[in-house]
CSV table of C-alpha atoms in Angstrom, one decimal:
chain,number,residue,atom,x,y,z
A,1,UNK,CA,149.5,129.3,68.0
A,2,UNK,CA,147.7,132.2,70.0
A,3,UNK,CA,144.8,131.4,72.5
A,4,UNK,CA,142.1,134.0,73.4
A,5,UNK,CA,139.8,133.4,76.3
A,6,UNK,CA,136.8,136.0,76.7
A,7,UNK,CA,135.2,136.5,80.2
A,8,UNK,CA,131.9,137.6,79.2
A,9,UNK,CA,128.4,138.6,81.1
A,10,UNK,CA,125.5,140.7,80.1
A,11,UNK,CA,125.6,142.7,83.6
A,12,UNK,CA,128.6,144.3,85.7
A,13,UNK,CA,129.7,143.2,88.8
A,14,UNK,CA,130.1,139.7,88.3
A,15,UNK,CA,133.7,138.9,88.8
A,16,UNK,CA,134.7,139.5,85.0
A,17,UNK,CA,137.8,141.6,85.8
A,18,UNK,CA,138.4,139.2,88.8
A,19,UNK,CA,138.8,136.1,86.8
A,20,UNK,CA,140.9,137.7,84.0
A,21,UNK,CA,143.4,139.0,86.5
A,22,UNK,CA,143.6,135.6,88.0
A,23,UNK,CA,143.9,133.8,84.9
A,24,UNK,CA,146.7,136.3,83.6
A,25,UNK,CA,148.4,136.0,86.8
A,26,UNK,CA,148.3,131.7,86.4
A,27,UNK,CA,149.5,131.8,82.6
A,28,UNK,CA,152.2,134.5,83.5
A,29,UNK,CA,153.5,132.3,86.3
A,30,UNK,CA,153.6,128.9,84.0
A,31,UNK,CA,155.8,131.2,81.3
A,32,UNK,CA,153.2,132.4,78.8
A,33,UNK,CA,153.3,135.3,77.2
A,34,UNK,CA,149.7,137.0,78.1
A,35,UNK,CA,148.0,140.0,77.1
A,36,UNK,CA,144.9,141.3,78.9
A,37,UNK,CA,142.7,143.6,76.7
A,38,UNK,CA,139.6,145.7,77.9
A,39,UNK,CA,136.8,147.2,76.0
A,40,UNK,CA,139.0,150.5,75.5
A,41,UNK,CA,141.6,148.2,73.8
A,42,UNK,CA,139.6,146.3,72.0
A,43,UNK,CA,138.1,149.1,70.1
A,44,UNK,CA,141.4,150.0,68.7
A,45,UNK,CA,142.7,146.4,68.4
A,46,UNK,CA,141.8,143.9,65.5
A,47,UNK,CA,142.3,140.3,66.6
A,48,UNK,CA,144.4,139.9,63.6
A,49,UNK,CA,147.0,142.6,64.9
A,50,UNK,CA,147.4,140.6,68.1
A,51,UNK,CA,147.2,136.9,67.7
A,52,UNK,CA,150.7,136.3,66.7
A,53,UNK,CA,152.2,138.5,69.6
A,54,UNK,CA,151.0,136.4,72.4
A,55,UNK,CA,150.4,132.9,73.8
A,56,UNK,CA,147.2,133.9,75.1
A,57,UNK,CA,145.1,136.7,75.0
A,58,UNK,CA,142.3,137.1,77.6
A,59,UNK,CA,139.5,139.4,76.6
A,60,UNK,CA,137.7,141.1,80.1
A,61,UNK,CA,134.5,142.3,78.0
A,62,UNK,CA,132.4,145.2,79.7
A,63,UNK,CA,128.9,144.3,80.5
A,64,UNK,CA,126.6,144.5,77.4
A,65,UNK,CA,129.1,142.7,75.4
A,66,UNK,CA,126.5,141.7,72.7
A,67,UNK,CA,125.9,145.2,71.8
A,68,UNK,CA,129.8,146.1,70.6
A,69,UNK,CA,130.3,144.6,67.1
A,70,UNK,CA,134.1,144.9,67.7
A,71,UNK,CA,133.9,142.8,71.0
A,72,UNK,CA,131.6,140.3,68.8
A,73,UNK,CA,134.7,139.7,66.4
A,74,UNK,CA,136.9,138.7,69.5
A,75,UNK,CA,134.3,136.6,71.7
A,76,UNK,CA,133.9,134.6,67.8
A,77,UNK,CA,137.6,133.5,67.6
A,78,UNK,CA,137.8,132.8,71.4
A,79,UNK,CA,138.8,129.2,72.3
A,80,UNK,CA,137.0,129.5,75.7
A,81,UNK,CA,134.2,131.4,77.0
A,82,UNK,CA,134.0,132.1,80.6
A,83,UNK,CA,130.7,133.6,82.5
A,84,UNK,CA,131.1,134.7,85.9
A,85,UNK,CA,127.8,133.9,88.0
A,86,UNK,CA,127.2,136.6,90.6
A,87,UNK,CA,124.6,135.7,93.6
A,88,UNK,CA,122.1,138.2,92.4
A,89,UNK,CA,118.2,137.9,91.8
A,90,UNK,CA,118.9,139.8,88.3
A,91,UNK,CA,121.1,136.6,87.4
A,92,UNK,CA,118.7,134.3,88.3
A,93,UNK,CA,116.2,136.3,85.8
A,94,UNK,CA,118.5,136.6,82.8
A,95,UNK,CA,120.3,133.1,83.4
A,96,UNK,CA,118.7,131.5,80.2
A,97,UNK,CA,119.1,134.5,77.8
A,98,UNK,CA,122.8,134.8,79.0
A,99,UNK,CA,123.5,131.1,78.4
A,100,UNK,CA,121.7,131.5,75.3
A,101,UNK,CA,123.8,134.5,74.1
A,102,UNK,CA,127.0,132.6,75.0
A,103,UNK,CA,126.5,129.8,73.1
A,104,UNK,CA,125.0,131.5,69.9
A,105,UNK,CA,128.1,133.5,69.9
A,106,UNK,CA,130.5,131.0,69.6
A,107,UNK,CA,129.4,127.7,69.2
A,108,UNK,CA,132.8,125.9,68.8
A,109,UNK,CA,134.3,127.5,72.2
A,110,UNK,CA,134.7,125.7,75.2
A,111,UNK,CA,132.1,127.1,77.7
A,112,UNK,CA,132.8,127.4,81.4
A,113,UNK,CA,130.4,129.1,84.4
A,114,UNK,CA,132.6,130.2,87.2
A,115,UNK,CA,130.7,131.0,90.4
A,116,UNK,CA,131.2,134.2,92.6
A,117,UNK,CA,129.2,134.9,95.5
A,118,UNK,CA,127.8,133.4,99.3
A,119,UNK,CA,127.7,129.5,98.6
A,120,UNK,CA,125.8,128.9,101.6
A,121,UNK,CA,122.8,131.5,100.8
A,122,UNK,CA,119.5,130.1,99.1
A,123,UNK,CA,120.0,132.2,96.1
A,124,UNK,CA,123.3,131.0,95.1
A,125,UNK,CA,122.1,127.7,95.5
A,126,UNK,CA,119.2,128.1,93.6
A,127,UNK,CA,121.3,129.9,90.7
A,128,UNK,CA,123.7,126.6,91.0
A,129,UNK,CA,120.6,124.6,90.6
A,130,UNK,CA,119.1,126.5,87.5
A,131,UNK,CA,122.6,126.6,85.8
A,132,UNK,CA,123.4,122.6,86.2
A,133,UNK,CA,119.8,122.1,84.5
A,134,UNK,CA,120.9,124.6,81.9
A,135,UNK,CA,124.2,123.3,80.8
A,136,UNK,CA,123.4,119.6,81.2
A,137,UNK,CA,123.8,117.5,77.9
A,138,UNK,CA,126.7,120.2,76.7
A,139,UNK,CA,130.2,120.6,77.1
A,140,UNK,CA,130.2,123.3,79.2
A,141,UNK,CA,132.0,123.1,82.9
A,142,UNK,CA,131.4,124.7,86.0
A,143,UNK,CA,134.0,126.0,88.1
A,144,UNK,CA,134.1,127.6,91.6
A,145,UNK,CA,136.7,129.8,91.4
A,146,UNK,CA,136.6,132.4,94.0
A,147,UNK,CA,136.8,132.3,97.7
A,148,UNK,CA,134.6,134.3,99.7
A,149,UNK,CA,136.7,136.8,101.2
A,150,UNK,CA,137.3,138.2,98.1
A,151,UNK,CA,133.9,139.5,97.7
A,152,UNK,CA,133.4,141.4,100.9
A,153,UNK,CA,131.1,143.9,99.5
A,154,UNK,CA,133.2,146.7,101.3
A,155,UNK,CA,136.3,146.1,99.3
A,156,UNK,CA,136.8,148.5,96.6
A,157,UNK,CA,138.0,147.3,93.3
A,158,UNK,CA,141.6,148.3,93.8
A,159,UNK,CA,141.8,146.4,97.0
A,160,UNK,CA,140.2,143.1,95.2
A,161,UNK,CA,142.6,143.4,92.4
A,162,UNK,CA,145.7,144.3,94.9
A,163,UNK,CA,144.9,140.6,96.5
A,164,UNK,CA,144.1,138.8,93.5
A,165,UNK,CA,147.5,138.6,92.3
A,166,UNK,CA,148.9,136.5,95.2
A,167,UNK,CA,146.3,135.1,97.1
A,168,UNK,CA,143.6,134.2,94.3
A,169,UNK,CA,146.5,132.3,92.2
A,170,UNK,CA,147.5,130.3,95.3
A,171,UNK,CA,144.3,129.5,96.9
A,172,UNK,CA,142.2,128.6,94.0
A,173,UNK,CA,145.0,126.9,92.0
A,174,UNK,CA,143.1,123.6,91.5
A,175,UNK,CA,140.2,125.7,90.0
A,176,UNK,CA,142.4,127.8,87.4
A,177,UNK,CA,144.1,124.7,86.4
A,178,UNK,CA,140.7,123.0,85.7
A,179,UNK,CA,140.0,125.7,83.5
A,180,UNK,CA,143.1,126.0,81.6
A,181,UNK,CA,143.1,122.4,81.0
A,182,UNK,CA,140.1,123.0,78.8
A,183,UNK,CA,141.6,125.0,76.1
């Protein structure tokens, strides 16, 4: 049976595409048939049309996922919702509402928060502390998925994507396994 994983967040630049590509590479490496869908494809596709064709469908949601009815359908049929948490003051300000939306969209799905950012900064540590408080008592998990080298602000999106296929899957093997064991 096909499993759907949705990578969601209300803002851009948090690592949704990076997370999606890393999971896709890991699953394909395990021999699974995987489809990676973005917002444009989602507008043309219904879940029922694709569920029987793949082992996994990874939904790389665009920012503002709660505003798209079509995307909401995909999120609601997901076995796992993953929310990348970037190091930013906006992430800290919107943390509670974003987590609330994630839980409200699909109560049954396994939830995961993956961290992106400079682990040594005071802001990152504050975000991590807030996330721990907010998900305490839930079944949500935290995963420290990305190596800081992938988050160099001077890299283009293409350079990051070029690095992902080999580097992230090799270096973050345990963290990717932790995510995939939960679905």
